[in-house]
Short mmCIF file of C-alpha atoms in Angstrom, two decimals:
data_model
loop_
_atom_site.label_atom_id
_atom_site.label_comp_id
_atom_site.label_asym_id
_atom_site.label_seq_id
_atom_site.Cartn_x
_atom_site.Cartn_y
_atom_site.Cartn_z
CA SER A 330 -10.16 69.61 112.85
CA GLN A 331 -9.60 71.62 109.71
CA LYS A 332 -6.03 71.32 108.56
CA ILE A 333 -3.96 72.82 105.78
CA GLU A 334 -0.50 71.56 104.81
CA GLN A 335 2.26 72.95 102.69
CA ASN A 336 5.69 71.51 101.95
CA SER A 337 7.85 72.48 104.88
CA GLU A 338 11.09 72.12 102.98
CA ALA A 339 12.34 75.01 100.90
CA LEU A 340 12.03 74.79 97.15
CA ASN A 341 15.20 75.69 95.26
CA ILE A 342 15.00 76.28 91.51
CA GLN A 343 16.99 77.89 88.74
CA GLU A 344 15.99 81.21 87.26
CA GLY A 345 13.69 80.79 84.27
CA LYS A 346 12.19 77.50 85.44
CA THR A 347 8.64 77.00 86.68
CA ALA A 348 8.17 76.77 90.43
CA THR A 349 5.29 74.62 91.68
CA LEU A 350 4.10 74.80 95.28
CA THR A 351 1.54 72.46 96.83
CA CYS A 352 -1.22 73.09 99.36
CA ASN A 353 -3.30 70.21 100.74
CA TYR A 354 -6.25 70.44 103.07
CA THR A 355 -8.27 67.97 105.13
CA ASN A 356 -11.53 67.81 107.04
CA TYR A 357 -13.10 70.65 105.14
CA SER A 358 -14.51 71.66 101.78
CA PRO A 359 -13.60 75.31 101.34
CA ALA A 360 -15.50 77.52 98.98
CA TYR A 361 -12.21 79.10 97.92
CA LEU A 362 -8.47 79.14 98.51
CA GLN A 363 -6.13 82.08 98.68
CA TRP A 364 -2.41 82.46 98.12
CA TYR A 365 -0.20 85.07 99.77
CA ARG A 366 3.45 86.05 99.44
CA GLN A 367 5.50 86.90 102.53
CA ASP A 368 8.96 88.42 102.51
CA PRO A 369 11.20 88.06 105.59
CA GLY A 370 10.14 90.33 108.44
CA ARG A 371 7.08 91.63 106.59
CA GLY A 372 3.36 90.97 106.46
CA PRO A 373 1.83 88.65 103.83
CA VAL A 374 0.56 90.16 100.60
CA PHE A 375 -2.48 88.75 98.81
CA LEU A 376 -1.79 87.26 95.38
CA LEU A 377 -4.71 85.19 94.10
CA LEU A 378 -8.05 83.71 95.09
CA ILE A 379 -9.57 80.67 93.40
CA ARG A 380 -13.10 79.47 93.98
CA GLU A 381 -14.22 75.83 94.15
CA ASN A 382 -15.96 76.04 90.79
CA GLU A 383 -12.82 77.40 89.11
CA LYS A 384 -10.24 74.87 87.98
CA GLU A 385 -7.56 77.42 87.19
CA LYS A 386 -6.79 81.09 87.76
CA ARG A 387 -4.01 83.16 86.20
CA LYS A 388 -2.38 86.48 86.93
CA GLU A 389 0.64 87.44 84.87
CA ARG A 390 3.27 84.72 85.57
CA LEU A 391 1.19 83.14 88.34
CA LYS A 392 -1.22 80.25 87.97
CA VAL A 393 -3.30 78.53 90.63
CA THR A 394 -5.28 75.33 90.31
CA PHE A 395 -7.87 73.91 92.67
CA ASP A 396 -8.74 70.21 92.71
CA THR A 397 -11.60 69.55 95.13
CA THR A 398 -11.34 65.80 94.57
CA LEU A 399 -7.70 65.67 95.59
CA LYS A 400 -8.25 68.45 98.17
CA GLN A 401 -5.27 70.24 96.73
CA SER A 402 -4.22 73.54 95.25
CA LEU A 403 -1.10 74.02 93.14
CA PHE A 404 0.61 77.39 92.76
CA HIS A 405 2.86 77.90 89.75
CA ILE A 406 5.30 80.69 88.96
CA THR A 407 6.48 80.52 85.37
CA ALA A 408 9.77 82.02 84.14
CA SER A 409 10.81 82.44 87.77
CA GLN A 410 13.14 85.26 88.79
CA PRO A 411 15.33 85.77 91.87
CA ALA A 412 12.85 88.50 92.92
CA ASP A 413 10.23 85.75 93.30
CA SER A 414 12.18 84.33 96.25
CA ALA A 415 9.89 84.50 99.28
CA THR A 416 7.61 82.35 101.42
CA TYR A 417 4.24 81.55 99.89
CA LEU A 418 1.24 80.88 102.12
CA CYS A 419 -2.04 79.28 101.20
CA ALA A 420 -5.21 79.85 103.19
CA PHE A 421 -8.84 78.87 103.13
CA SER A 422 -11.92 80.20 104.79
CA GLY A 423 -12.47 78.26 107.99
CA GLY A 424 -15.94 79.59 108.41
CA TYR A 425 -17.57 82.97 108.06
CA ASN A 426 -15.17 84.84 110.25
CA LYS A 427 -11.68 83.54 109.78
CA LEU A 428 -9.01 82.19 107.47
CA ILE A 429 -6.87 79.13 108.18
CA PHE A 430 -3.29 79.51 106.99
CA GLY A 431 -0.68 76.96 106.09
CA ALA A 432 2.85 77.32 107.45
CA GLY A 433 4.13 78.36 104.04
CA THR A 434 6.76 77.12 101.62
CA ARG A 435 9.96 79.06 101.13
CA LEU A 436 10.97 79.48 97.51
CA ALA A 437 14.54 80.34 96.51
CA VAL A 438 15.21 81.17 92.87
CA HIS A 439 18.88 81.05 91.98
CA PRO A 440 20.46 83.04 89.11
CA ASP B 11 -1.26 105.97 101.34
CA GLY B 12 -4.01 103.53 102.16
CA GLY B 13 -3.23 100.53 104.27
CA ILE B 14 -2.49 99.17 107.69
CA THR B 15 0.15 100.44 110.04
CA GLN B 16 1.56 98.69 113.07
CA SER B 17 3.80 100.09 115.73
CA PRO B 18 6.33 99.63 117.02
CA LYS B 19 8.25 97.47 114.56
CA TYR B 20 10.35 95.98 117.36
CA LEU B 21 9.31 95.72 121.01
CA PHE B 22 11.17 94.37 124.00
CA ARG B 23 9.37 93.37 127.14
CA LYS B 24 10.55 92.35 130.54
CA GLU B 25 9.01 89.40 132.32
CA GLY B 26 5.80 90.40 134.09
CA GLN B 27 5.08 93.47 131.98
CA ASN B 28 2.02 94.14 129.86
CA VAL B 29 2.65 95.68 126.45
CA THR B 30 0.28 97.06 123.83
CA LEU B 31 0.76 96.70 120.09
CA SER B 32 -0.86 99.30 117.89
CA CYS B 33 -2.79 98.59 114.67
CA GLU B 34 -4.44 101.29 112.56
CA GLN B 35 -6.14 101.04 109.15
CA ASN B 36 -7.57 103.61 106.76
CA LEU B 37 -9.16 101.12 104.37
CA ASN B 38 -12.61 101.54 105.89
CA HIS B 39 -12.80 97.80 106.58
CA ASP B 40 -15.14 96.58 109.29
CA ALA B 41 -13.30 93.36 110.15
CA MET B 42 -9.84 93.30 111.74
CA TYR B 43 -7.65 90.45 112.95
CA TRP B 44 -4.59 89.74 115.08
CA TYR B 45 -2.31 86.82 114.29
CA ARG B 46 0.78 85.40 115.84
CA GLN B 47 3.51 83.85 113.67
CA ASP B 48 6.22 81.56 115.02
CA PRO B 49 9.02 80.01 112.95
CA GLY B 50 7.82 77.02 110.93
CA GLN B 51 4.18 77.55 111.85
CA GLY B 52 1.25 79.07 110.10
CA LEU B 53 -0.45 82.24 111.23
CA ARG B 54 -2.51 81.56 114.33
CA LEU B 55 -5.53 83.70 115.09
CA ILE B 56 -5.52 85.51 118.43
CA TYR B 57 -8.58 87.78 118.28
CA TYR B 58 -10.82 89.23 115.63
CA SER B 59 -13.41 91.96 115.43
CA GLN B 60 -16.24 92.20 112.92
CA ILE B 61 -17.53 95.62 114.00
CA VAL B 62 -16.77 98.39 116.44
CA ASN B 63 -17.25 97.50 120.12
CA ASP B 64 -17.36 93.79 119.34
CA PHE B 65 -14.62 91.17 119.22
CA GLN B 66 -14.21 87.40 119.53
CA LYS B 67 -11.49 85.08 120.72
CA GLY B 68 -9.49 83.22 118.13
CA ASP B 69 -7.62 79.97 118.58
CA ILE B 70 -4.94 81.24 120.99
CA ALA B 71 -6.53 84.12 122.95
CA GLU B 72 -5.19 83.20 126.40
CA GLY B 73 -2.87 85.89 127.74
CA TYR B 74 -4.04 88.51 125.24
CA SER B 75 -6.68 91.23 125.26
CA VAL B 76 -8.04 93.64 122.64
CA SER B 77 -10.38 96.58 122.27
CA ARG B 78 -12.24 98.02 119.29
CA GLU B 79 -13.44 101.49 120.22
CA LYS B 80 -12.92 102.92 116.74
CA LYS B 81 -13.28 101.37 113.30
CA GLU B 82 -9.73 102.38 112.42
CA SER B 83 -7.99 100.98 115.48
CA PHE B 84 -7.59 97.50 116.96
CA PRO B 85 -4.85 97.44 119.63
CA LEU B 86 -3.58 94.18 121.13
CA THR B 87 -2.32 93.91 124.69
CA VAL B 88 0.05 91.09 125.53
CA THR B 89 -0.36 90.49 129.24
CA SER B 90 2.00 88.92 131.74
CA ALA B 91 -0.27 85.86 131.66
CA GLN B 92 1.02 85.00 128.18
CA LYS B 93 3.76 82.50 128.97
CA ASN B 94 5.60 82.54 125.68
CA PRO B 95 4.99 85.91 124.04
CA THR B 96 8.13 86.15 121.92
CA ALA B 97 6.82 86.07 118.34
CA PHE B 98 6.00 88.09 115.24
CA TYR B 99 2.56 89.71 115.52
CA LEU B 100 0.52 90.60 112.47
CA CYS B 101 -2.60 92.72 112.22
CA ALA B 102 -4.93 92.48 109.24
CA SER B 103 -8.17 93.92 107.95
CA ARG B 104 -10.56 92.16 105.62
CA ALA B 105 -12.15 93.15 102.35
CA TRP B 106 -15.14 91.16 101.15
CA ASP B 107 -15.16 91.32 97.36
CA PRO B 108 -12.97 89.50 96.74
CA ASP B 109 -12.48 88.08 100.20
CA THR B 110 -8.90 89.04 101.03
CA GLN B 111 -6.92 90.16 104.04
CA TYR B 112 -4.60 93.15 104.07
CA PHE B 113 -1.73 92.80 106.50
CA GLY B 114 0.32 95.34 108.35
CA PRO B 115 4.14 95.17 108.46
CA GLY B 116 4.15 93.32 111.79
CA THR B 117 5.61 93.85 115.25
CA ARG B 118 8.37 91.60 116.52
CA LEU B 119 8.03 91.18 120.28
CA THR B 120 10.92 89.83 122.33
CA VAL B 121 10.77 89.01 126.01
CA LEU B 122 14.01 89.70 127.83
#
């Protein structure tokens, strides 16, 4: 079955450093991947979408890469700030009608 | 404000009771979704609806029911047949270009 995996352990980094989160998938070749941010007790918020023919996508301090050979997407936050602390979810289209979400990786940025 | 609203934010249910979670959107999206989120797990799809008066089961539909009588509204009923209903429930609607989902603030359901 289609499966998507993210690091289950929290990522702790110092303010100003670059945070890198990993998303791996198996048994599927998605046309695109999405990344969402979720704060505690709230719904996810869409951040970025990257298509299979795009190697890299940027939005302000965010960068996403998509390696279809490795079946992996990396999500980078440069110059991280404590306000970036949240859980980050990746998702891919599991067919026409639905998205398949990873469990998310919690990021904690310390001053 | 445009977006998705869910109510209530917190809901407590006694064993054997049915409860209905509200989801409303004013984004004019055709597709709407209900997910369940448990600690340490990804979002799991309960039901989805592509158009009014039509809906399909997701991966964990047992013990749940939905209706889609209006484009703006997609309520979810958690029935007494759902054995472990305590969870965080999220409603979403879908835009197509780019393909993204807009989520509501969620309802946290606790069974007493």
